[in-house]
Short mmCIF file of C-alpha atoms in Angstrom, two decimals:
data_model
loop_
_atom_site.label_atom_id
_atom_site.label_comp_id
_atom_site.label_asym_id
_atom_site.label_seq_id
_atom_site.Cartn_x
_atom_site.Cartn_y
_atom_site.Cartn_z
CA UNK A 50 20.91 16.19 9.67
CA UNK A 51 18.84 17.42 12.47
CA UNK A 52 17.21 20.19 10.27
CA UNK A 53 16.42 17.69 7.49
CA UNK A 54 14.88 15.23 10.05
CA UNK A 55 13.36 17.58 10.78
CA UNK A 56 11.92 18.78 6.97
CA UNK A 57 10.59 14.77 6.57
CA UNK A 58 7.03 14.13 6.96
CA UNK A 59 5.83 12.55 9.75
CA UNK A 60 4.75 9.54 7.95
CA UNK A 61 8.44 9.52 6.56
CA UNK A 62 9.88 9.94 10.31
CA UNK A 63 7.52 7.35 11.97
CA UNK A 64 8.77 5.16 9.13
CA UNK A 65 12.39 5.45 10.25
CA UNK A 66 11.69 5.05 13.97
CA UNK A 67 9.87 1.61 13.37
CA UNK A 68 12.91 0.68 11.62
CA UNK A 69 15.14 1.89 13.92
CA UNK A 70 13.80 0.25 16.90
CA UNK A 71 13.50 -3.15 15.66
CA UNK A 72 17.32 -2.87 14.88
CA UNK A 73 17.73 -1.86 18.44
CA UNK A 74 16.09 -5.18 19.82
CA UNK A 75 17.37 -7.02 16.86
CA UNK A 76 13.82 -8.22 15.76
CA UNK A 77 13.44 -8.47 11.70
CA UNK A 78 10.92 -5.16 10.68
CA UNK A 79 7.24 -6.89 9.81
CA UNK A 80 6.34 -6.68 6.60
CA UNK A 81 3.55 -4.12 5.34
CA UNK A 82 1.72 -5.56 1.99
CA UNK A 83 -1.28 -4.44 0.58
CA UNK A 84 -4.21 -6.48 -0.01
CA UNK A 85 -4.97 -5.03 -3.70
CA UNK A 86 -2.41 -5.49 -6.53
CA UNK A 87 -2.26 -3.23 -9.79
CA UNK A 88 -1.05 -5.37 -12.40
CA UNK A 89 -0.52 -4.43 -16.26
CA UNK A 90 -3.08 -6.54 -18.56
CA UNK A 91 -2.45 -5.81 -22.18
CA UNK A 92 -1.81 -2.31 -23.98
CA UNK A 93 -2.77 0.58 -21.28
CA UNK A 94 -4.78 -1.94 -19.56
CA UNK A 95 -4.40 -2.79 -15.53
CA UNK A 96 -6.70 -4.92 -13.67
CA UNK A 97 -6.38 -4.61 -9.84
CA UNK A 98 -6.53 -8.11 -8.10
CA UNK A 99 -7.15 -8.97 -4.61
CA UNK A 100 -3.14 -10.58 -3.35
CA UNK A 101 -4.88 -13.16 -1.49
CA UNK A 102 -7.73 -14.78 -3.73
CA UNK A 103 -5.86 -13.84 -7.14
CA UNK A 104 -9.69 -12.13 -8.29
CA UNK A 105 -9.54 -9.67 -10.65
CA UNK A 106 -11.64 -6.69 -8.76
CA UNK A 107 -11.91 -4.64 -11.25
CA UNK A 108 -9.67 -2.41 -14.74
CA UNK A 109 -9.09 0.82 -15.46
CA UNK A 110 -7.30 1.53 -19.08
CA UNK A 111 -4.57 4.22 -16.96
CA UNK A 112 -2.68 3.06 -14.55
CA UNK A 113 -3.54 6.36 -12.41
CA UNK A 114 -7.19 5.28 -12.10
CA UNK A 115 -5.96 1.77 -11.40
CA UNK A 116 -4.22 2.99 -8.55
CA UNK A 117 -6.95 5.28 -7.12
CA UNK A 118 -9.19 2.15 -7.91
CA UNK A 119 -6.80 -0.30 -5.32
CA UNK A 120 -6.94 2.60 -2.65
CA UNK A 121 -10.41 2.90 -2.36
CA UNK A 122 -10.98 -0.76 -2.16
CA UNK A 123 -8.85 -1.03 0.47
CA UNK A 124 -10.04 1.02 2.52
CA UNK A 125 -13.97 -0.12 1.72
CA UNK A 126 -12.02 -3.50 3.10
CA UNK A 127 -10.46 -2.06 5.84
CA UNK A 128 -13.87 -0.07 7.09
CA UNK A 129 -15.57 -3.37 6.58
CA UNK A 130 -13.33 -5.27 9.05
CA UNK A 131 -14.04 -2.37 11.60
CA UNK A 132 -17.53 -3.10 11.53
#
């Protein structure tokens, strides 16, 4: 297992850590959620909402797009709170 640890990304192995340590002190893992939702809206339709207001911030007709649409919003939110 040590060579497939190994193999993970580091995303993957930071990941596992987190999890790993808040088992050690017996603390529930926080939960990550994202602030931008892709949600199906008809026949090859999604609209991406904002989780907290319920606004529709925008469609794309592929769910791809949709998904590269919720990323870059985001992080436009997450530069914004950074100032």
């Amino acid at each position: 297992t040590g060579v497939q640890t190994c193999a993970l990304p580091i995303y993957q192995r930071s990941r596992i850590a987190t999890a790993e340590f808040y088992r050690l002190i017996g603390r529930p893992e926080p939960v990550i959620t994202f602030r931008m939702m892709v949600k199906p809206a008809g026949r090859d339709f999604f609209h991406v909402v904002d989780s907290r207001t319920g606004k529709v911030m925008g469609f794309r007709r592929s769910h791809n797009e949709a998904c590269a649409l919720a990323r870059r919003l985001e992080r436009l939110h997450a530069d914004q709170l950074r100032g």
